[in-house]
mmCIF file with all atom_site columns, C-alpha atoms in Angstrom:
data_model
loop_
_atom_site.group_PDB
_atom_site.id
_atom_site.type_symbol
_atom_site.label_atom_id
_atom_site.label_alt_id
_atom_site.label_comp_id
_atom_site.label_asym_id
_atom_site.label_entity_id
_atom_site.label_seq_id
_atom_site.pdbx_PDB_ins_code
_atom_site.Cartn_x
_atom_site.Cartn_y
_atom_site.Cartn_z
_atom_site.occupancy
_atom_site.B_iso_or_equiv
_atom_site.pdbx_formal_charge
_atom_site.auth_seq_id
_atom_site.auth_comp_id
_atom_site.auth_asym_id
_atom_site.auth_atom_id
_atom_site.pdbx_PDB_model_num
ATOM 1   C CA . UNK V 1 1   ? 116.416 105.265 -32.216 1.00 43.00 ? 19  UNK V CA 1
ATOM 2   C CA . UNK V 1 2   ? 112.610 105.331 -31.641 1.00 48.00 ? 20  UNK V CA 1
ATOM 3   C CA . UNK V 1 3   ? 111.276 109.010 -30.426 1.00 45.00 ? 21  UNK V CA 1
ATOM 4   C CA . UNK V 1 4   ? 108.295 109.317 -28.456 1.00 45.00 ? 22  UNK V CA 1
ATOM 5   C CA . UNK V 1 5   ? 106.869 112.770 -26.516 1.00 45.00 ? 23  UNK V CA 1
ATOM 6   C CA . UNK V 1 6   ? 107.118 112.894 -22.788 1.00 46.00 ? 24  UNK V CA 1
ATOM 7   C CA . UNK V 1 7   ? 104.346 114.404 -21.613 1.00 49.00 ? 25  UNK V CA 1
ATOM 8   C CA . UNK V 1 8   ? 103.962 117.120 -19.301 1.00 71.00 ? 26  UNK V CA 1
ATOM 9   C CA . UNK V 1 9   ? 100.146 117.109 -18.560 1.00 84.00 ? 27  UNK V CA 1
ATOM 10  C CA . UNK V 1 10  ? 99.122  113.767 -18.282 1.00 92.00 ? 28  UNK V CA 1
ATOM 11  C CA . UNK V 1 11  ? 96.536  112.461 -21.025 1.00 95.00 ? 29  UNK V CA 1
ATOM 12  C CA . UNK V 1 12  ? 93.862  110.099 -20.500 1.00 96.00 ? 30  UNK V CA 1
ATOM 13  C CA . UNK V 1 13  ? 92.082  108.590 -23.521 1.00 97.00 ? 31  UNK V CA 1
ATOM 14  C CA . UNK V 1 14  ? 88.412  107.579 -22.576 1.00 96.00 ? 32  UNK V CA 1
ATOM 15  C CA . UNK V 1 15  ? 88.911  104.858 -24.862 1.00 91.00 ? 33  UNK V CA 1
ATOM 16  C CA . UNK V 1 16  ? 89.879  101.480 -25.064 1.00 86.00 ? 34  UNK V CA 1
ATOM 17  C CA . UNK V 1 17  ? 89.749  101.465 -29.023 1.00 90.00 ? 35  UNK V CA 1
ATOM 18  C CA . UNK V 1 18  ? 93.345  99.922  -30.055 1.00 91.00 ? 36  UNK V CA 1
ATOM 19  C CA . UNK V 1 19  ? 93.296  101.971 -32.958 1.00 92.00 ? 37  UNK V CA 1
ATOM 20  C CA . UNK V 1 20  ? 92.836  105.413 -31.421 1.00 95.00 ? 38  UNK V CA 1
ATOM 21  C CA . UNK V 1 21  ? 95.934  104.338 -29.340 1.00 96.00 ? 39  UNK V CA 1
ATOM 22  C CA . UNK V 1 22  ? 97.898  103.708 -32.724 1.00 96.00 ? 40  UNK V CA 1
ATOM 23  C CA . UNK V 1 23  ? 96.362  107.122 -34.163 1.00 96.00 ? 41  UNK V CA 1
ATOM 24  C CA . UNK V 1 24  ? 97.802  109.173 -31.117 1.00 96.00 ? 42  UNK V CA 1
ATOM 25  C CA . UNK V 1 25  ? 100.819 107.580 -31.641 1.00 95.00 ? 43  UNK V CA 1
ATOM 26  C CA . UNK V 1 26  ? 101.195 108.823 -35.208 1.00 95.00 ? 44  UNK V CA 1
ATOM 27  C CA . UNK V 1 27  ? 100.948 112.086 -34.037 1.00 93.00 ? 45  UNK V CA 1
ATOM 28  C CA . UNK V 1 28  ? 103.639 111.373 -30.981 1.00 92.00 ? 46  UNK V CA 1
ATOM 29  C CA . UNK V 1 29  ? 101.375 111.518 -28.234 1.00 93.00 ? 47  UNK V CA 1
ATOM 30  C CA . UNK V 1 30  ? 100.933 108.216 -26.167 1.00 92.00 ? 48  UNK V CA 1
ATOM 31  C CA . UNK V 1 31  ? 98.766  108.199 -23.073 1.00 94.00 ? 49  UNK V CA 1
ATOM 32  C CA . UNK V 1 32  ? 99.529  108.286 -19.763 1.00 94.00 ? 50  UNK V CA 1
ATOM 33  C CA . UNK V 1 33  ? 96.248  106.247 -18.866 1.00 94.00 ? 51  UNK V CA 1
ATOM 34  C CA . UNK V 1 34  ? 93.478  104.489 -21.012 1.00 96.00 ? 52  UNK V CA 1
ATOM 35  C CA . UNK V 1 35  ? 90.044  104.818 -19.153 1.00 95.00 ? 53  UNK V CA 1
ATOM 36  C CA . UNK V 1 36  ? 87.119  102.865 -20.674 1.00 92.00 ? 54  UNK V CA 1
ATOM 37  C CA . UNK V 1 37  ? 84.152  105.128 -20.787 1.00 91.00 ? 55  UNK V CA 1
ATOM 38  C CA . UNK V 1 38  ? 81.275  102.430 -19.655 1.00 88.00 ? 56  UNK V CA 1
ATOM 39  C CA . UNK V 1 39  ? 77.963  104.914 -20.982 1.00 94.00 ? 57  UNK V CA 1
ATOM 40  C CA . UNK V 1 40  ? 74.961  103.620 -22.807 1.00 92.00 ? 58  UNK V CA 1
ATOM 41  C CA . UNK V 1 41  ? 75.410  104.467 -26.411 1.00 92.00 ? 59  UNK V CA 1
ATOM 42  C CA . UNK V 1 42  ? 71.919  103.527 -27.642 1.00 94.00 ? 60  UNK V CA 1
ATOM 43  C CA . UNK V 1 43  ? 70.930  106.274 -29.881 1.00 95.00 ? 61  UNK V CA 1
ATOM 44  C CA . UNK V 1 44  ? 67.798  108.908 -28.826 1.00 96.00 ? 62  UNK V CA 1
ATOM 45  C CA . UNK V 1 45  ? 64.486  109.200 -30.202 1.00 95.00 ? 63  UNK V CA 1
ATOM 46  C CA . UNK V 1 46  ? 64.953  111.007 -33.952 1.00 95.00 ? 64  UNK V CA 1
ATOM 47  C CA . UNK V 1 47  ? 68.801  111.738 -32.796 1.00 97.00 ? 65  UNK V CA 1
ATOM 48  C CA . UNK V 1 48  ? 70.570  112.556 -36.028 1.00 98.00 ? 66  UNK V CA 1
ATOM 49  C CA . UNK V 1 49  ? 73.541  110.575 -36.770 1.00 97.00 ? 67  UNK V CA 1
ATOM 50  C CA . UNK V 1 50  ? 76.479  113.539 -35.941 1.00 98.00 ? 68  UNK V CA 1
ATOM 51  C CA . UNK V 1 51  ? 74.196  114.555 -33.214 1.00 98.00 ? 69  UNK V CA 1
ATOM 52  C CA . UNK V 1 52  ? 74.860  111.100 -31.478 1.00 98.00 ? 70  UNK V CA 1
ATOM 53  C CA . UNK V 1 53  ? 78.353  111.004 -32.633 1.00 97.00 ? 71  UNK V CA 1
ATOM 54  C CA . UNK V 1 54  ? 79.066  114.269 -30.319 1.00 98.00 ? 72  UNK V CA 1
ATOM 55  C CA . UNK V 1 55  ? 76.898  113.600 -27.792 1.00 98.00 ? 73  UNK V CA 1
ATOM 56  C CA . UNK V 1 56  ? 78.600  109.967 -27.372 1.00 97.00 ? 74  UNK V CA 1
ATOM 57  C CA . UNK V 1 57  ? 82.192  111.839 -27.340 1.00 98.00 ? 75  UNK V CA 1
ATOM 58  C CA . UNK V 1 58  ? 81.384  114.006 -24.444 1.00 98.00 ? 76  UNK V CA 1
ATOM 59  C CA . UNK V 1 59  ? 79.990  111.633 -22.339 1.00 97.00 ? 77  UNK V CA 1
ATOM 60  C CA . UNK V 1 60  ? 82.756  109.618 -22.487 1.00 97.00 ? 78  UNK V CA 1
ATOM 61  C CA . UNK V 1 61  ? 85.145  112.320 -21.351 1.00 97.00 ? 79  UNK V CA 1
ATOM 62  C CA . UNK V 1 62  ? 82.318  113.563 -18.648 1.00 96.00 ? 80  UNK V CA 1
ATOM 63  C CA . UNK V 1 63  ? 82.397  110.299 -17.678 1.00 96.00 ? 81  UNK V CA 1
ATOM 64  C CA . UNK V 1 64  ? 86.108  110.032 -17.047 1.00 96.00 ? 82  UNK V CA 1
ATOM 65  C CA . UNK V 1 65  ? 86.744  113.353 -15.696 1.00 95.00 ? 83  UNK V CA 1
ATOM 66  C CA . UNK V 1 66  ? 84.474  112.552 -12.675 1.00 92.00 ? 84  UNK V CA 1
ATOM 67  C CA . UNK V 1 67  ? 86.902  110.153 -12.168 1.00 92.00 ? 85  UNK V CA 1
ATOM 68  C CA . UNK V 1 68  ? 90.411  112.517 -12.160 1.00 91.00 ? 86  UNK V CA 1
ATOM 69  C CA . UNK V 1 69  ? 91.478  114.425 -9.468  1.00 87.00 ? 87  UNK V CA 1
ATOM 70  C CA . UNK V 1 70  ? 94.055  115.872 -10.660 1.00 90.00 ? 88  UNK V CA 1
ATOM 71  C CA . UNK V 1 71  ? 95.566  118.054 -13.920 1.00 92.00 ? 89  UNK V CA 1
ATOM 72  C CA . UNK V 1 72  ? 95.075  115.762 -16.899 1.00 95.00 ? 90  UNK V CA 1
ATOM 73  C CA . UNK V 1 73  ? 93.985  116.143 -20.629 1.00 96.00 ? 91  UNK V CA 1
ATOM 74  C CA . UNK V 1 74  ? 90.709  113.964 -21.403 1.00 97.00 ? 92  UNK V CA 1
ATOM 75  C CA . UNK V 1 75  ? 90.353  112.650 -24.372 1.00 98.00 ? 93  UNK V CA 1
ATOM 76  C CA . UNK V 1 76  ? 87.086  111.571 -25.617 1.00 98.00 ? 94  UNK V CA 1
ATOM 77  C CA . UNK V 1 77  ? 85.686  110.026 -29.189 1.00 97.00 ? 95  UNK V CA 1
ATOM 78  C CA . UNK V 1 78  ? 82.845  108.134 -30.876 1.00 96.00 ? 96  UNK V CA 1
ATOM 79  C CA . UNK V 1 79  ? 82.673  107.523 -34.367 1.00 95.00 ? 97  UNK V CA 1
ATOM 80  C CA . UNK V 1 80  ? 79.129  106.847 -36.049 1.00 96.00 ? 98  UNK V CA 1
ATOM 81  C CA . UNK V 1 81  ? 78.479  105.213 -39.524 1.00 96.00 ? 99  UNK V CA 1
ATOM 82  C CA . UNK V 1 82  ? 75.198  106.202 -41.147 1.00 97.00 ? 100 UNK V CA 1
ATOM 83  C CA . UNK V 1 83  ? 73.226  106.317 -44.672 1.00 96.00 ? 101 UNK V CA 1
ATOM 84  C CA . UNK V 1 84  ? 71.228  109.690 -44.981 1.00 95.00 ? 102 UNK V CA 1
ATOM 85  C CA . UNK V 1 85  ? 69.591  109.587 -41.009 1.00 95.00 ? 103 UNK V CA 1
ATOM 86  C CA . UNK V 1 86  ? 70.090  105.971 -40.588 1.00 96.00 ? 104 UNK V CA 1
ATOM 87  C CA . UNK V 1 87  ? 72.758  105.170 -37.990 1.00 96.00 ? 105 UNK V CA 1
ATOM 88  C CA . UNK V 1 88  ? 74.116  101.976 -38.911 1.00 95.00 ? 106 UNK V CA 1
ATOM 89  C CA . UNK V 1 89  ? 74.661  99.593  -36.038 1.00 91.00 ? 107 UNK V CA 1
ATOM 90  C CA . UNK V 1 90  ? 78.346  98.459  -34.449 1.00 89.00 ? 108 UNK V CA 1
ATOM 91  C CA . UNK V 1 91  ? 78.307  95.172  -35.863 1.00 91.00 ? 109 UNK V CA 1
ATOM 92  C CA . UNK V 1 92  ? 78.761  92.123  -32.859 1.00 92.00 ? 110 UNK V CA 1
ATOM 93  C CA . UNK V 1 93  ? 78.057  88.964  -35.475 1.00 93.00 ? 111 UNK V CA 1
ATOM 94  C CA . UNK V 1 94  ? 79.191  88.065  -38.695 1.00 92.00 ? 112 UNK V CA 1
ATOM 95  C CA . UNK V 1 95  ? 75.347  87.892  -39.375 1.00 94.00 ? 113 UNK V CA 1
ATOM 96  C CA . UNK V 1 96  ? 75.321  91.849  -37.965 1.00 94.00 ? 114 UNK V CA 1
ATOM 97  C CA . UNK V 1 97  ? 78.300  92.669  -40.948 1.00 94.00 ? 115 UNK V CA 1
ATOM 98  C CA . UNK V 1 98  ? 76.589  90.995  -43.409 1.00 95.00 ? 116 UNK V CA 1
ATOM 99  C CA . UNK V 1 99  ? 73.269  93.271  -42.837 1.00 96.00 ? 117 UNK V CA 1
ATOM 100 C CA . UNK V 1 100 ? 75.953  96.686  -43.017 1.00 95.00 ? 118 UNK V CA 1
ATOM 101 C CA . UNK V 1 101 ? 77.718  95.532  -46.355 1.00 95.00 ? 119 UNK V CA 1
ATOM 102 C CA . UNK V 1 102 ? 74.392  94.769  -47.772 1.00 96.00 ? 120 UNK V CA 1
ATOM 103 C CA . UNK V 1 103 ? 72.886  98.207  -46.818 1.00 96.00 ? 121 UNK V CA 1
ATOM 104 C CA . UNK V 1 104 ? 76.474  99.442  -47.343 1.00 96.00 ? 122 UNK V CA 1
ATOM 105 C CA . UNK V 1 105 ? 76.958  98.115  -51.285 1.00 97.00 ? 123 UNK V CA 1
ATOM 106 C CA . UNK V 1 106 ? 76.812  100.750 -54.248 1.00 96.00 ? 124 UNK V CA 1
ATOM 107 C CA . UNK V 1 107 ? 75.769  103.292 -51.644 1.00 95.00 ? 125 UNK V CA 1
ATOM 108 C CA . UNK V 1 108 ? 77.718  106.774 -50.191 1.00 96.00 ? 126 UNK V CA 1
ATOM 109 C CA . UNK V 1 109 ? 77.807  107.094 -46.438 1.00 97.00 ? 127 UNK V CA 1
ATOM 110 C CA . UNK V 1 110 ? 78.766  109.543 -43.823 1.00 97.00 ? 128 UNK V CA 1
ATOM 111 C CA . UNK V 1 111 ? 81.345  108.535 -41.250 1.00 97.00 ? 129 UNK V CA 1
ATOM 112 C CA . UNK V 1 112 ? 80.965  110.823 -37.965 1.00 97.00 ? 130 UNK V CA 1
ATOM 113 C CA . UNK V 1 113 ? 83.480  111.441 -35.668 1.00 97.00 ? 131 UNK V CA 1
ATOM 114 C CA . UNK V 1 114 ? 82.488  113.659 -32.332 1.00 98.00 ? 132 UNK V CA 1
ATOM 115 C CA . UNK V 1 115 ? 85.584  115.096 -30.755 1.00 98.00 ? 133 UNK V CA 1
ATOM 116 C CA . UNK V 1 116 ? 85.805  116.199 -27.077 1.00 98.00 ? 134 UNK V CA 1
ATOM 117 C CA . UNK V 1 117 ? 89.176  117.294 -25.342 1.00 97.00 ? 135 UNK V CA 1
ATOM 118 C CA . UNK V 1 118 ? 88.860  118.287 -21.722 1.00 97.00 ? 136 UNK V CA 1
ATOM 119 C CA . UNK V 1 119 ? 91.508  120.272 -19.719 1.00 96.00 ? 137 UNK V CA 1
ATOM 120 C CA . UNK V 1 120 ? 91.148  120.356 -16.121 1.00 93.00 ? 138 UNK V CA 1
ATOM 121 C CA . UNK V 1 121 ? 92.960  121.232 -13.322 1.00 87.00 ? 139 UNK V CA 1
ATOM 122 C CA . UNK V 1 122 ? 91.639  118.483 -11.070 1.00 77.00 ? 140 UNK V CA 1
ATOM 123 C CA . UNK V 1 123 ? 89.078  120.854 -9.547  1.00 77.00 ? 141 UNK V CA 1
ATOM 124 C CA . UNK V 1 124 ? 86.689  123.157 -10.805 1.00 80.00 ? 142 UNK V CA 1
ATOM 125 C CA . UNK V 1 125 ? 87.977  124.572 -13.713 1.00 86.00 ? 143 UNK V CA 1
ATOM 126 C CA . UNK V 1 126 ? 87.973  123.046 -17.245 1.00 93.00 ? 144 UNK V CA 1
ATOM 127 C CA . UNK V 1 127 ? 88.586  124.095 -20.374 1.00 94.00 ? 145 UNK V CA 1
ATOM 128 C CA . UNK V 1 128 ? 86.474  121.773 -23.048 1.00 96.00 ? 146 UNK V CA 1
ATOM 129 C CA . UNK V 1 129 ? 87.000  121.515 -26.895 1.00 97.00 ? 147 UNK V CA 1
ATOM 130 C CA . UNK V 1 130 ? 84.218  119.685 -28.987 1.00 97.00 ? 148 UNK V CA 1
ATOM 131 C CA . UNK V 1 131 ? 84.174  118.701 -32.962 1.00 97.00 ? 149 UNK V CA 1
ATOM 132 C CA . UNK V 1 132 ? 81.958  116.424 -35.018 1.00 98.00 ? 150 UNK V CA 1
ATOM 133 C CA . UNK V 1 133 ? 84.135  115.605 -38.010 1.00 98.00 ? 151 UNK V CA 1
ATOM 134 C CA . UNK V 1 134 ? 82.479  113.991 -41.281 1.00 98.00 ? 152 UNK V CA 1
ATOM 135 C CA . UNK V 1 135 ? 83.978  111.998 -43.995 1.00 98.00 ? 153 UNK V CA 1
ATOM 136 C CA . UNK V 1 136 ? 82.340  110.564 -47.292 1.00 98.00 ? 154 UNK V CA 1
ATOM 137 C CA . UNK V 1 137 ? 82.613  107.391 -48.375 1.00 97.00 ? 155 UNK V CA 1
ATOM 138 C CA . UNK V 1 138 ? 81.239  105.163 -50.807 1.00 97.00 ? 156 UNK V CA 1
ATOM 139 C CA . UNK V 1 139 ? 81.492  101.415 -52.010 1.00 97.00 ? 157 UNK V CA 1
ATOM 140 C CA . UNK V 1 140 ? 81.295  99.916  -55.215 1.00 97.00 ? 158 UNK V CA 1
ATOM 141 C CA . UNK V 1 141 ? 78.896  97.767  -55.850 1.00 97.00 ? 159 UNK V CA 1
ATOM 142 C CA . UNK V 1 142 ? 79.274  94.397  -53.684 1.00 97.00 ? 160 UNK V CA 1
ATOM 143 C CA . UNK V 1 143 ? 78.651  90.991  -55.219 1.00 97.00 ? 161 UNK V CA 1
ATOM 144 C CA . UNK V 1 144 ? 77.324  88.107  -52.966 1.00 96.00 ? 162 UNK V CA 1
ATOM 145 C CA . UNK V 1 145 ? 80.541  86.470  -53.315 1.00 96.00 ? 163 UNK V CA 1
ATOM 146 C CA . UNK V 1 146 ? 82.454  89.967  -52.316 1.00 96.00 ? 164 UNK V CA 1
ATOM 147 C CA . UNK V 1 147 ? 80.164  89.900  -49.070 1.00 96.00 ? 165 UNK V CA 1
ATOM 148 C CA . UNK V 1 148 ? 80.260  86.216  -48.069 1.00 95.00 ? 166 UNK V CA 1
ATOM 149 C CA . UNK V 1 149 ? 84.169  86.504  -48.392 1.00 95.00 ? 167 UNK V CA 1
ATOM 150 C CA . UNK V 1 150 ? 84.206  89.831  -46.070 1.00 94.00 ? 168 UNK V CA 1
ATOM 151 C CA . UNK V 1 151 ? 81.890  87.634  -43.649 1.00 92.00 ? 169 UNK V CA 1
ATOM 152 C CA . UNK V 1 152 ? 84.475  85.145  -42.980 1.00 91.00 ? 170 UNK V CA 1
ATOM 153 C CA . UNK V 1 153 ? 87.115  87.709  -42.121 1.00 89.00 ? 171 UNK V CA 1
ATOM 154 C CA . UNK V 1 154 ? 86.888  89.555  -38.305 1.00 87.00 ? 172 UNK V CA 1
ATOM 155 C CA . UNK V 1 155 ? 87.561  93.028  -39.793 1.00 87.00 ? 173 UNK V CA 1
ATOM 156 C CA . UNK V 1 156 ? 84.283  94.658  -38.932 1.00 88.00 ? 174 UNK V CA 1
ATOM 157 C CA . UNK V 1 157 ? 83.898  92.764  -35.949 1.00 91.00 ? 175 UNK V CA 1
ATOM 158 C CA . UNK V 1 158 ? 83.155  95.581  -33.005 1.00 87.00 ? 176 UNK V CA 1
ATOM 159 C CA . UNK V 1 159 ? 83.182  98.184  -35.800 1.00 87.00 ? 177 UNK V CA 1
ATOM 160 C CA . UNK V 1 160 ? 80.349  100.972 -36.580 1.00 87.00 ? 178 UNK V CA 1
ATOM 161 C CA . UNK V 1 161 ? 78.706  100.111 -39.823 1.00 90.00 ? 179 UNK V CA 1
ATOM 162 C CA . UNK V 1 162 ? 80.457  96.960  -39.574 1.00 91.00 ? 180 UNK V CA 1
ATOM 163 C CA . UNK V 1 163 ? 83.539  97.984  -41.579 1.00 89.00 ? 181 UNK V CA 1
ATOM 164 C CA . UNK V 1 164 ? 87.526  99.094  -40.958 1.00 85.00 ? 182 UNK V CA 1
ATOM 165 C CA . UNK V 1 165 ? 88.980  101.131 -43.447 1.00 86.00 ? 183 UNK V CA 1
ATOM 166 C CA . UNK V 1 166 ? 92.332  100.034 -42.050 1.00 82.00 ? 184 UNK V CA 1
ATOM 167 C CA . UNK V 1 167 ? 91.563  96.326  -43.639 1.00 85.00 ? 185 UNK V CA 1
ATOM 168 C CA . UNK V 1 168 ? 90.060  94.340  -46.579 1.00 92.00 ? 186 UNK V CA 1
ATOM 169 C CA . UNK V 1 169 ? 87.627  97.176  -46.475 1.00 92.00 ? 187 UNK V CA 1
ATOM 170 C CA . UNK V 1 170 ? 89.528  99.226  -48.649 1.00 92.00 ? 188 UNK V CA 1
ATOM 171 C CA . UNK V 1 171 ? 89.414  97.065  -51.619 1.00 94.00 ? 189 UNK V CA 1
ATOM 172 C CA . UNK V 1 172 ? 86.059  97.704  -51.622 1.00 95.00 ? 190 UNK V CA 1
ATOM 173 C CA . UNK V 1 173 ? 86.425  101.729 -51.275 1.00 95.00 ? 191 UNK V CA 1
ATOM 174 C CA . UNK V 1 174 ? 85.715  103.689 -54.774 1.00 95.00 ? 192 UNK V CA 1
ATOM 175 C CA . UNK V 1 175 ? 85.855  107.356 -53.714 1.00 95.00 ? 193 UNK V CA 1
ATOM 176 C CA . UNK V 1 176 ? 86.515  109.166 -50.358 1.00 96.00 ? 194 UNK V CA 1
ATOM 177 C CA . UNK V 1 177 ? 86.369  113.320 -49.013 1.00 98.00 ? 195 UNK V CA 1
ATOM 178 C CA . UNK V 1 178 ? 87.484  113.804 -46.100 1.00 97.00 ? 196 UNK V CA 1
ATOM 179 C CA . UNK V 1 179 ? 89.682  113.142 -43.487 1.00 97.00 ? 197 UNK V CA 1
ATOM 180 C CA . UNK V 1 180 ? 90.973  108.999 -43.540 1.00 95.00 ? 198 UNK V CA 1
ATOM 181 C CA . UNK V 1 181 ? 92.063  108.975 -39.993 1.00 97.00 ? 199 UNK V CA 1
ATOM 182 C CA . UNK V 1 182 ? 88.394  109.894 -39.217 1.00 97.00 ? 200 UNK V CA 1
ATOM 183 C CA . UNK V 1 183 ? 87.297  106.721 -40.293 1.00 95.00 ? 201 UNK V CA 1
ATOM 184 C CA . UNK V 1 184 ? 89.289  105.157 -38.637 1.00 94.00 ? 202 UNK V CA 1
ATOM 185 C CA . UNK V 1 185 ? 87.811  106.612 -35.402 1.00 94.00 ? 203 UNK V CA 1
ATOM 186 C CA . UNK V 1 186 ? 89.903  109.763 -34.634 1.00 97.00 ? 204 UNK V CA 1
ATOM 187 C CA . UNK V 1 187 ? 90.493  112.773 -36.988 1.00 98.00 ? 205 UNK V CA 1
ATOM 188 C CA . UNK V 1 188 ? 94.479  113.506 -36.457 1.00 97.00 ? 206 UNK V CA 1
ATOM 189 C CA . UNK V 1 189 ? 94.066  116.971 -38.017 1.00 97.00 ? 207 UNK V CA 1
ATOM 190 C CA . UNK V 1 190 ? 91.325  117.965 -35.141 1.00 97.00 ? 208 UNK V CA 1
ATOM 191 C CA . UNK V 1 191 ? 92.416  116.434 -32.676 1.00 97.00 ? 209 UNK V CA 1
ATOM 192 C CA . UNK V 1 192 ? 95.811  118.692 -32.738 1.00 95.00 ? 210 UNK V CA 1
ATOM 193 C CA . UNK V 1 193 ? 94.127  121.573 -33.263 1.00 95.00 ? 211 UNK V CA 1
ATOM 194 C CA . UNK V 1 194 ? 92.126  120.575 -30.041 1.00 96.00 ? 212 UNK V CA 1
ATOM 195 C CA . UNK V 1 195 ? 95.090  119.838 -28.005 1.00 95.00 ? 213 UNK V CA 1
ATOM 196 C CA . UNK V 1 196 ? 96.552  123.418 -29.070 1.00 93.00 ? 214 UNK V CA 1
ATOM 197 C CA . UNK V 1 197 ? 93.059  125.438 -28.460 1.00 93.00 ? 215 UNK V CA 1
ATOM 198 C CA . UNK V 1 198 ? 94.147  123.739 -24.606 1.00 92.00 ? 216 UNK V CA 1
ATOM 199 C CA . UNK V 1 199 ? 97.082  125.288 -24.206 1.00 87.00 ? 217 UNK V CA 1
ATOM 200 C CA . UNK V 1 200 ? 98.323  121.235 -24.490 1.00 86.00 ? 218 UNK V CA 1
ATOM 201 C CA . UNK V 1 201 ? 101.074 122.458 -26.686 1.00 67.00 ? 219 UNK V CA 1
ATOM 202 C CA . UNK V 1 202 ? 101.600 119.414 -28.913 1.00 64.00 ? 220 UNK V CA 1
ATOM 203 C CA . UNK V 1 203 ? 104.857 121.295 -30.979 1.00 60.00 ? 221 UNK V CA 1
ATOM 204 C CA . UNK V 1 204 ? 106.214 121.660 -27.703 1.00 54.00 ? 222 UNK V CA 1
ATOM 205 C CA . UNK V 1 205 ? 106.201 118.474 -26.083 1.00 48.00 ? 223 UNK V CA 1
ATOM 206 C CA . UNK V 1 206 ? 109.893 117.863 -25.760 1.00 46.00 ? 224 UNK V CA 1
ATOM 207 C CA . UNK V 1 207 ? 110.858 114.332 -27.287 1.00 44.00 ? 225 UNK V CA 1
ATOM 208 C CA . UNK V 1 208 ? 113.178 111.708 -25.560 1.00 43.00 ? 226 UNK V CA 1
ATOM 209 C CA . UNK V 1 209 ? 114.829 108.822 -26.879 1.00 44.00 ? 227 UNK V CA 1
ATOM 210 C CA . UNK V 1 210 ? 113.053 105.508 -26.096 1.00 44.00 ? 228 UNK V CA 1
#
């Protein structure tokens, strides 16, 4: 017998990202809506990398709440690869993945994740929770073979920095610090403690049989 929670506030994720469906889900909270935030994401002049990251997060959830009329939780995230200050693009071509894996190879990065949870009441009043969570991550050393063969695969397809860490990437993972489900584009561990700070009450979301 499957148990899922049953919601009492409604929560929208400003998100269409399959995999920050299948993270809330983990942690027993599936959506009552998923609202595509439709913002431009092209980074500012100088804008550091976690900077962007958190910016990009509340946007999104701006973005949706002008669109909800009524009590709701708004979830919003963005997640940001980058090298030092260099913001590593979301790979659309193969030939876009090859260019991340290249800059990628023998090197430690910084995956950013900017956090924002709204609580409104449909009107006025909102209650708004932001984080910008960072993980570490580096790769070994990539051979032109290692690349090529990554190349042909889809996995960092629509991805920042042109990588999934829930995929082939992780053969290619030597050392990690920090929070995994970050990478993957929400941090579980913040995002409950956001949820709480809301009065959300995610220990106390009574569970039904499915």
């Amino acid at each position: 017998m499957k148990h899922i929670a049953q919601n009492i506030v409604p929560v929208i994720l400003a998100s269409q990202s399959s995999t920050r469906i299948e993270l809330l889900h983990r942690i027993k909270i599936i959506p009552t809506q998923i609202i595509p935030a439709d913002i431009d994401e092209t980074p500012h002049l100088h804008e550091l990398p976690n900077h962007l990251a958190q910016r990009l997060a509340y946007e999104k959830a701006i973005k949706v709440l002008s669109q909800v009329d009524k009590s709701a939780v708004i979830i919003g995230a963005d997640t940001v690869t980058a090298i030092g200050k260099t913001i590593l693009p979301k790979a659309l071509t193969h030939e876009d993945v090859r260019n991340c894996m290249e800059m990628l190879s023998g090197h430690r990065h910084n995956v950013y994740t900017g956090l924002c949870v709204i609580k409104t009441d449909g009107e006025q009043k909102h209650i708004i929770r932001k984080k910008t969570v960072r993980t570490i991550v580096k790769f070994k050393k990539l051979s032109k073979e290692e690349i090529d063969f990554y190349c042909t695969l889809d996995d960092g397809l629509g991805k920042a920095g042109g990588c999934k860490i829930a995929g082939y990437t992780e053969a290619f993972i030597s050392f990690i610090s920090g929070s995994h489900s970050n990478v993957m584009g929400l941090p579980l561990f913040e995002t409950v403690n956001a949820l709480n700070s809301v009065n959300y009450g995610v220990y106390s979301i009574p569970l039904v049989n499915e």
